[in-house]
Short mmCIF file of C-alpha atoms in Angstrom, two decimals:
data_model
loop_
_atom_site.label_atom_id
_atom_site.label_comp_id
_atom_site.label_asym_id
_atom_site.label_seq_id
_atom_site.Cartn_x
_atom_site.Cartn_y
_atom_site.Cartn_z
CA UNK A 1 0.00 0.00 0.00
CA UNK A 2 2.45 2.36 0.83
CA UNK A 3 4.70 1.67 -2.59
CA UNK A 4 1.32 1.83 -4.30
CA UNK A 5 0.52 5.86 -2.51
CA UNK A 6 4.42 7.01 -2.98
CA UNK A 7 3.81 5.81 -6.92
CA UNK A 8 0.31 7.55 -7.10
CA UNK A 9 1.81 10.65 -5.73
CA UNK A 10 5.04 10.65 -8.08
CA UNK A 11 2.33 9.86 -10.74
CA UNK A 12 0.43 13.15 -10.10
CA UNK A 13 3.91 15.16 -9.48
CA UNK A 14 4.79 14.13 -13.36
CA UNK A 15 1.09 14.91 -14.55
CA UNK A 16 1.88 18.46 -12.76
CA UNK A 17 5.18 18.48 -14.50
CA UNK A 18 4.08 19.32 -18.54
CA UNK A 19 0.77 19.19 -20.09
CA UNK A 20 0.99 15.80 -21.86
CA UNK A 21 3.00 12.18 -20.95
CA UNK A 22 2.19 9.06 -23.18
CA UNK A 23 2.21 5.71 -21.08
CA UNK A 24 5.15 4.76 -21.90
CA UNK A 25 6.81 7.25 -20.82
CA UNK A 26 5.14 7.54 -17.55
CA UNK A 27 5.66 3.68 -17.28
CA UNK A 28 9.50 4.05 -17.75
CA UNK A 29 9.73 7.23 -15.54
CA UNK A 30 7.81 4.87 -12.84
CA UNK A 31 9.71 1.82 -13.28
CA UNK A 32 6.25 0.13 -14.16
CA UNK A 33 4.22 -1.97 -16.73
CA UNK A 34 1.66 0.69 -18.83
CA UNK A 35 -1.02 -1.33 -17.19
CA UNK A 36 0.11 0.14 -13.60
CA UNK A 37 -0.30 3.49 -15.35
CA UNK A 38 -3.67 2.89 -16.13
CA UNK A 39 -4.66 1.45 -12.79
CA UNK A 40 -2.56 4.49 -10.97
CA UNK A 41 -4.69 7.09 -13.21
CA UNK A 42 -8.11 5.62 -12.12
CA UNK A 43 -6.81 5.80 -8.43
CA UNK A 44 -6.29 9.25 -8.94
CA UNK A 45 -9.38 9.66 -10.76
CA UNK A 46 -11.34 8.43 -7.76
CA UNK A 47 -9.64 10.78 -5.85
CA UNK A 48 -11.04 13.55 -7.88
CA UNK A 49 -8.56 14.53 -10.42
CA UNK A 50 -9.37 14.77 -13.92
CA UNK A 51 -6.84 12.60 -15.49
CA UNK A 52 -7.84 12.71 -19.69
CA UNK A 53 -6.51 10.49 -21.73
CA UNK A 54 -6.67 10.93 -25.49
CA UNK A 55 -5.22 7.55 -28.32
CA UNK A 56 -3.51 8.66 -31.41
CA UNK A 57 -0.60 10.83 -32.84
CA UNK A 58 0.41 13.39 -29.97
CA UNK A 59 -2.14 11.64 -27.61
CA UNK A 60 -1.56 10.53 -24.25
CA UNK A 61 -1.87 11.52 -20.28
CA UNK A 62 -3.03 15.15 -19.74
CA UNK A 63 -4.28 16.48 -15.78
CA UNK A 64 -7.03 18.80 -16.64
CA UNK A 65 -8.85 21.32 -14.75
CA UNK A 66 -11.58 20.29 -12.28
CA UNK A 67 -13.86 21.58 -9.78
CA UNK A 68 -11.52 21.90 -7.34
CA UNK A 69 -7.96 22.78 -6.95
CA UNK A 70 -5.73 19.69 -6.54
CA UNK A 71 -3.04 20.02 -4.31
CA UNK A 72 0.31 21.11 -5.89
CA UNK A 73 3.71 19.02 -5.68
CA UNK A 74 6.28 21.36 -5.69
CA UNK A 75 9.99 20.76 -5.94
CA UNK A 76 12.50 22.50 -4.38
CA UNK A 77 13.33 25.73 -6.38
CA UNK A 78 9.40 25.56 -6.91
CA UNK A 79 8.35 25.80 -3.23
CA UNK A 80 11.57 28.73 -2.43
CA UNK A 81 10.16 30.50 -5.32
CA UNK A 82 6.59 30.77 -4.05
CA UNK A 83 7.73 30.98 -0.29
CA UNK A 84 9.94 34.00 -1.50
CA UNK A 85 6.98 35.32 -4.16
CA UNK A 86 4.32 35.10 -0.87
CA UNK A 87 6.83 36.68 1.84
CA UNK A 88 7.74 39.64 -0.25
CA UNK A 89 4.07 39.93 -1.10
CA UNK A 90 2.96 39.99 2.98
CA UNK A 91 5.73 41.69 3.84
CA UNK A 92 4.48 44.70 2.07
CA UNK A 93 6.83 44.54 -1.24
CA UNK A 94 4.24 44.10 -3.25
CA UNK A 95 0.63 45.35 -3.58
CA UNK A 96 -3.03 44.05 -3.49
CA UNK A 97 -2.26 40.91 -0.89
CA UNK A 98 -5.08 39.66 0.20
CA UNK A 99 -6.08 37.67 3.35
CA UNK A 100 -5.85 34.35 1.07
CA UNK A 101 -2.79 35.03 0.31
CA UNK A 102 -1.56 35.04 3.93
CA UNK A 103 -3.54 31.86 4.58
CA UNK A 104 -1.51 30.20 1.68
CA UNK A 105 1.32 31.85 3.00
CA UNK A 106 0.88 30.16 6.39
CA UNK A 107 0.14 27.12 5.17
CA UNK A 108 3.08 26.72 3.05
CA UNK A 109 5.69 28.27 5.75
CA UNK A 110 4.31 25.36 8.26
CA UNK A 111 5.30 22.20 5.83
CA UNK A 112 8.72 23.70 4.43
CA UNK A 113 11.25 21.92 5.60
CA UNK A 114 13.84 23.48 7.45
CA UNK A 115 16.85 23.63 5.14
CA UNK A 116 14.41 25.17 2.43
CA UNK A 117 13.11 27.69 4.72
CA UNK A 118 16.54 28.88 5.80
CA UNK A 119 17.55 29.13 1.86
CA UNK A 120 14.02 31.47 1.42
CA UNK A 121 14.96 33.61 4.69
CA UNK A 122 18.43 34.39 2.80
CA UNK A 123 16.77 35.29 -0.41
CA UNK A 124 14.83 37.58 1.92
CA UNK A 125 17.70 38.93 3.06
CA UNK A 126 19.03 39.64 0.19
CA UNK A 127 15.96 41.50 -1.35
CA UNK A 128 15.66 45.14 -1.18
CA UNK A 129 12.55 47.07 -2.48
CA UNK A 130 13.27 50.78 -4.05
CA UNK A 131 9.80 52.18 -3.26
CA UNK A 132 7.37 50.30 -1.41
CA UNK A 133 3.21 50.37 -1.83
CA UNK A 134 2.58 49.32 1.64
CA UNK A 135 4.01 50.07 5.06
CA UNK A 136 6.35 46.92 5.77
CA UNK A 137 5.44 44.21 7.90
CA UNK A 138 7.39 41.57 9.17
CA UNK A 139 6.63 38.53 7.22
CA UNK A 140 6.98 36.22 10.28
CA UNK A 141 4.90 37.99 12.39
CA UNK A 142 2.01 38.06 9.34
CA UNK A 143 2.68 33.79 9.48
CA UNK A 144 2.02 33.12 13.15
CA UNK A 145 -1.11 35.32 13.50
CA UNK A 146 -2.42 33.54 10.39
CA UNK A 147 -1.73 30.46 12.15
CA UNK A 148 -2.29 31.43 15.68
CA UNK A 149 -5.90 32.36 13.53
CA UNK A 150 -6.48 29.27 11.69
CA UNK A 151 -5.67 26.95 15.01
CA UNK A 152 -7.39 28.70 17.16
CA UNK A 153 -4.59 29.34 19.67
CA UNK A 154 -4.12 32.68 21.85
CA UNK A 155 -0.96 34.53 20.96
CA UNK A 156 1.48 37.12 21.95
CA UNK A 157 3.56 39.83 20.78
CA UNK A 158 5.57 42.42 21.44
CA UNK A 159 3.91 45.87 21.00
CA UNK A 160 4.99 49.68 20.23
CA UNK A 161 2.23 51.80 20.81
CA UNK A 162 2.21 55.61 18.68
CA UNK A 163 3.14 57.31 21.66
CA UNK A 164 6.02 55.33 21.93
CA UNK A 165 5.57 52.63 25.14
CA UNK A 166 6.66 49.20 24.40
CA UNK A 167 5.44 46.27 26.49
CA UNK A 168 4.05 42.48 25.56
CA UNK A 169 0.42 41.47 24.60
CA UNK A 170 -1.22 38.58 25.30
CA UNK A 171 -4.42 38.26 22.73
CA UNK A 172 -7.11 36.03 21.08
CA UNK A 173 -6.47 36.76 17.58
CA UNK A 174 -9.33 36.72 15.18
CA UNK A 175 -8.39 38.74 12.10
CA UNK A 176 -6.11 40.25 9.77
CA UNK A 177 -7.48 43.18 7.67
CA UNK A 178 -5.32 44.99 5.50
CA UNK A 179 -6.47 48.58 5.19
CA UNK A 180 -4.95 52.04 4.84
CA UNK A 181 -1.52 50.62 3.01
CA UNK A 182 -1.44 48.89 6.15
CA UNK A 183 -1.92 45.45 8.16
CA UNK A 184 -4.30 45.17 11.20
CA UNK A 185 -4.78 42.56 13.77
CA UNK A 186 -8.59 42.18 15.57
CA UNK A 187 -7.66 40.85 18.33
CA UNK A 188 -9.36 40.11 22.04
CA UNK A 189 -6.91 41.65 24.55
CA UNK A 190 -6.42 39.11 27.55
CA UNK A 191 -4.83 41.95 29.90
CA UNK A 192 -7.50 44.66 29.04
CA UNK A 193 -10.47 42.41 27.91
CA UNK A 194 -11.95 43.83 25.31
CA UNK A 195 -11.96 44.13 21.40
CA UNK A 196 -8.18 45.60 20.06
CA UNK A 197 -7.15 46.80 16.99
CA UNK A 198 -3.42 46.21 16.38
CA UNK A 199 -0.71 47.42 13.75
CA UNK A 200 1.50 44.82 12.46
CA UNK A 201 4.19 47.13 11.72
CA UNK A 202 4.57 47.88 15.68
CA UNK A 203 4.55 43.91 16.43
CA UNK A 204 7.60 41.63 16.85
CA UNK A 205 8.12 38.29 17.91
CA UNK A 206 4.86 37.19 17.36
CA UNK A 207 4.39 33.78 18.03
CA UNK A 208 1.22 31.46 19.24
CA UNK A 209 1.35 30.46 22.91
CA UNK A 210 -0.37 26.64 22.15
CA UNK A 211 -2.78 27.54 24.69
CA UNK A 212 -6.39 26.77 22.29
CA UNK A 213 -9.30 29.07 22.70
CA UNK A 214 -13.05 28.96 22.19
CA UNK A 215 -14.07 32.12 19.87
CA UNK A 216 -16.66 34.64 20.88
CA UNK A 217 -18.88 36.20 19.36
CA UNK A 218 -16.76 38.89 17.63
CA UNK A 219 -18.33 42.06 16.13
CA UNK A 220 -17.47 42.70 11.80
CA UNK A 221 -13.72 42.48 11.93
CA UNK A 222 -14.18 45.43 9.11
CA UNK A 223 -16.47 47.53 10.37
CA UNK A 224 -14.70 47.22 13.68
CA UNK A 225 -11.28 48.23 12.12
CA UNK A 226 -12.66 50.50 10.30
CA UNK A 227 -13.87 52.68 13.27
CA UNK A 228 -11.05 52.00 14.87
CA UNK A 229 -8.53 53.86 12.40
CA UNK A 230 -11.38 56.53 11.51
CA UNK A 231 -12.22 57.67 14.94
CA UNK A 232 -10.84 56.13 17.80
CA UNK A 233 -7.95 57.68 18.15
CA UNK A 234 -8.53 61.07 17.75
CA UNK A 235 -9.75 64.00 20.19
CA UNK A 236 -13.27 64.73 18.14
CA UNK A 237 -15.46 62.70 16.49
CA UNK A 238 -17.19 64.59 13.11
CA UNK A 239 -20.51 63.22 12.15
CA UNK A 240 -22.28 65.61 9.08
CA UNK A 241 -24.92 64.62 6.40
CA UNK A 242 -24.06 64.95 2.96
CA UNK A 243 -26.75 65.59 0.51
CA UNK A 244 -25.50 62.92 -1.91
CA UNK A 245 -25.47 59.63 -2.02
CA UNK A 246 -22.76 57.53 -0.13
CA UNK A 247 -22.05 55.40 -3.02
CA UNK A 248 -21.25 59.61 -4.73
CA UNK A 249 -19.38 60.66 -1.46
CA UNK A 250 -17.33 57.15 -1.31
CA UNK A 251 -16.01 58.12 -4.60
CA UNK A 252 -13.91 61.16 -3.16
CA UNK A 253 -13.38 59.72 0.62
CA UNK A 254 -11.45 56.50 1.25
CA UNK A 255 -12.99 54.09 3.16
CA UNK A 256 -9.92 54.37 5.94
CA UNK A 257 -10.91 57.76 6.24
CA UNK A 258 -14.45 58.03 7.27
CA UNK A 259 -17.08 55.75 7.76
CA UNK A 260 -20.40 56.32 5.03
CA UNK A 261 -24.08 55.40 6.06
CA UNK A 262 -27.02 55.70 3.35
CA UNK A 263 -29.59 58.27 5.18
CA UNK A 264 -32.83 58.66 3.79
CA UNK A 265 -33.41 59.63 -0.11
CA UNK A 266 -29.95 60.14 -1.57
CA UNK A 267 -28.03 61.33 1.40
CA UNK A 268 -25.25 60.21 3.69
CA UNK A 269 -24.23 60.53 7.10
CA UNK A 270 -20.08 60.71 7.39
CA UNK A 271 -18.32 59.95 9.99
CA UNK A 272 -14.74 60.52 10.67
CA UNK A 273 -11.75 61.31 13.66
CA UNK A 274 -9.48 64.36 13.74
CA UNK A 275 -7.84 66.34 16.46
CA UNK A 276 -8.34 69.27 14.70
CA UNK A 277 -11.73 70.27 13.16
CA UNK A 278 -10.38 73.06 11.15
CA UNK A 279 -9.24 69.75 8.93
CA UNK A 280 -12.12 68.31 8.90
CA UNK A 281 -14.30 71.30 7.95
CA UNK A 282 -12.24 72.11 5.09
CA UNK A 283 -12.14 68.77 3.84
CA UNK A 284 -16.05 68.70 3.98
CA UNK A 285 -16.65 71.54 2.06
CA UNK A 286 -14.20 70.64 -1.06
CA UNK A 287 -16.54 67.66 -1.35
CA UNK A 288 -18.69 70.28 -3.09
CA UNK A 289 -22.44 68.92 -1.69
CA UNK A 290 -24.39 70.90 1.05
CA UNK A 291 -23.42 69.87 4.39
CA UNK A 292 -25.35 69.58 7.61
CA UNK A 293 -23.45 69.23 10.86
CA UNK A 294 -24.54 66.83 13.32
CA UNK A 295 -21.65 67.07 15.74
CA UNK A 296 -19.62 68.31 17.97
CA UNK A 297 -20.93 71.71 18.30
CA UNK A 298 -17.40 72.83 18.11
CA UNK A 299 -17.31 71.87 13.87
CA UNK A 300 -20.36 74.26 13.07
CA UNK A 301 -17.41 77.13 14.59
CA UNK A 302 -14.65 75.40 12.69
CA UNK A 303 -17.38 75.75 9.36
CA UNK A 304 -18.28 79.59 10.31
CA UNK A 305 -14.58 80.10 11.05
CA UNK A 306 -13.98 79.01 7.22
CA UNK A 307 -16.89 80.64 5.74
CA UNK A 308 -15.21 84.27 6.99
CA UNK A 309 -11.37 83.45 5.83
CA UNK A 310 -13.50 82.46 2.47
CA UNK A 311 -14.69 85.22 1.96
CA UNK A 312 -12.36 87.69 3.09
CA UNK A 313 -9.87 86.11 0.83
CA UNK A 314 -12.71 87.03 -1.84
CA UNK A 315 -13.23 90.89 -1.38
#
């Protein structure tokens, strides 16, 4: 049985390998009889792979595309070229990463073997970027959340908060949103315990603690981040109605800065942070739609205040 799964598996590496193989070659490149081929190939057609084979004058063996994605056999310069390809991608080198990618990321990083992971670490190394999309992230850090998420298992890190204090935290993590050319962490802090919003370029040593948790009911890792980068931490929070709709507004104010609600017939209420309202009103008004103020109180000043330089700067 075993001799039988090793020569099913180098079977489907070969398929993998170029688009067509006639039996015989397969059979010589197996050290077995054509009719082994044949047997092999309905083995891995029970499995699910969608072995054709077509008779005749360039005929023969050809793995074609199914319903699902087999899994890949990769050699060695294969799996250090996508292990290099995915690292430079999470580690902010390149742009448009999704989440997917950093679950394929983890999942490859946790079956490398050791002596190809060192050889992808010093191509790493090696690898500078001129000008960089994203804000960097540590691609190791990016590979134990994932699998700290995946598992799930609590995990810690070491933190540097924007005002500079550095200390460990211990959290359930739960996801990883990339917003704002950056990568966050939604996380349940263990110390604090409550809902956190982490940057990944503050993290290091991130690494999962083995200890298994049951998830809670966690509010829209989004939405939460969302708010959390928009408002949170800033001294006022804006709120103003827009007489347009938000899908309009949305085309002039990125999601990371300000958070759009449909309100009634074709309006929208924004909401946004700033520690200085001055900013905000300014910002409001280039928009170029009439604009209600909700609140603070203090923006309607911070409108009249540039309403008067307006039009002093006109007369």
């Amino acid at each position: 049985m075993g001799d039988t799964t090793q020569r099913v598996l180098s079977l489907l590496n070969l398929l993998q390998q170029r688009p067509v193989w006639t039996g015989t070659e397969l059979a010589e490149r197996l050290g077995v009889t054509t009719r082994s081929v044949r047997r092999d190939v309905e083995r891995l057609r029970a499995l699910g792979y969608p072995v054709r084979a077509e008779h005749g004058t360039g005929g023969g063996y050809q793995l074609g595309a199914g319903k699902a994605l087999p899994p890949l056999l990769l050699d060695d310069e294969e799996a250090v070229a996508v292990a290099v390809s995915l690292r430079l991608a999470a580690g902010g080198t390149v742009a448009g990463l999704g989440e997917a990618a950093v679950r394929s990321l983890a999942k490859l990083d946790q079956v490398l073997p050791a002596r190809l992971r060192a050889e992808v670490k010093g191509v790493i190394d090696a690898t500078v970027s001129l000008d960089s999309p994203v804000t960097v992230v540590d691609a190791d850090v990016l590979v134990a959340l994932a699998r700290a998420i995946r598992t799930p298992e609590r995990a810690t890190f070491d933190y540097t908060k924007a005002s500079g204090d550095h200390g460990e935290r211990r959290v359930e993590p739960y996801r990883l949103v990339a917003a704002a050319r950056r990568w966050y962490l939604m996380a349940w802090d263990l110390d604090r315990d409550d809902w956190r919003t982490f940057r990944l370029d503050r993290m290091t040593a991130a690494r999962g603690t083995g200890w298994r948790f049951k998830p809670r009911d966690a509010p829209d890792a989004v939405e939460f981040i969302r708010a959390s980068i928009t408002q949170a931490p800033y001294r006022f929070v804006a709120k103003v109605r827009i007489e347009a709709s938000a899908h309009e507004v949305a085309q002039f104010v990125p999601s990371t800065m300000a958070v759009l609600e449909p309100d009634g017939d074709g309006g929208a209420i924004l909401t946004t942070g700033a520690d200085d309202l001055d900013y905000v009103a300014y910002h409001v008004v280039r928009l170029g739609w009439p604009v209600t103020v909700i609140e603070p109180p203090e923006l309607r000043d911070a409108m009249r205040r540039l309403g008067e330089r307006l039009t002093a700067a006109s007369s």
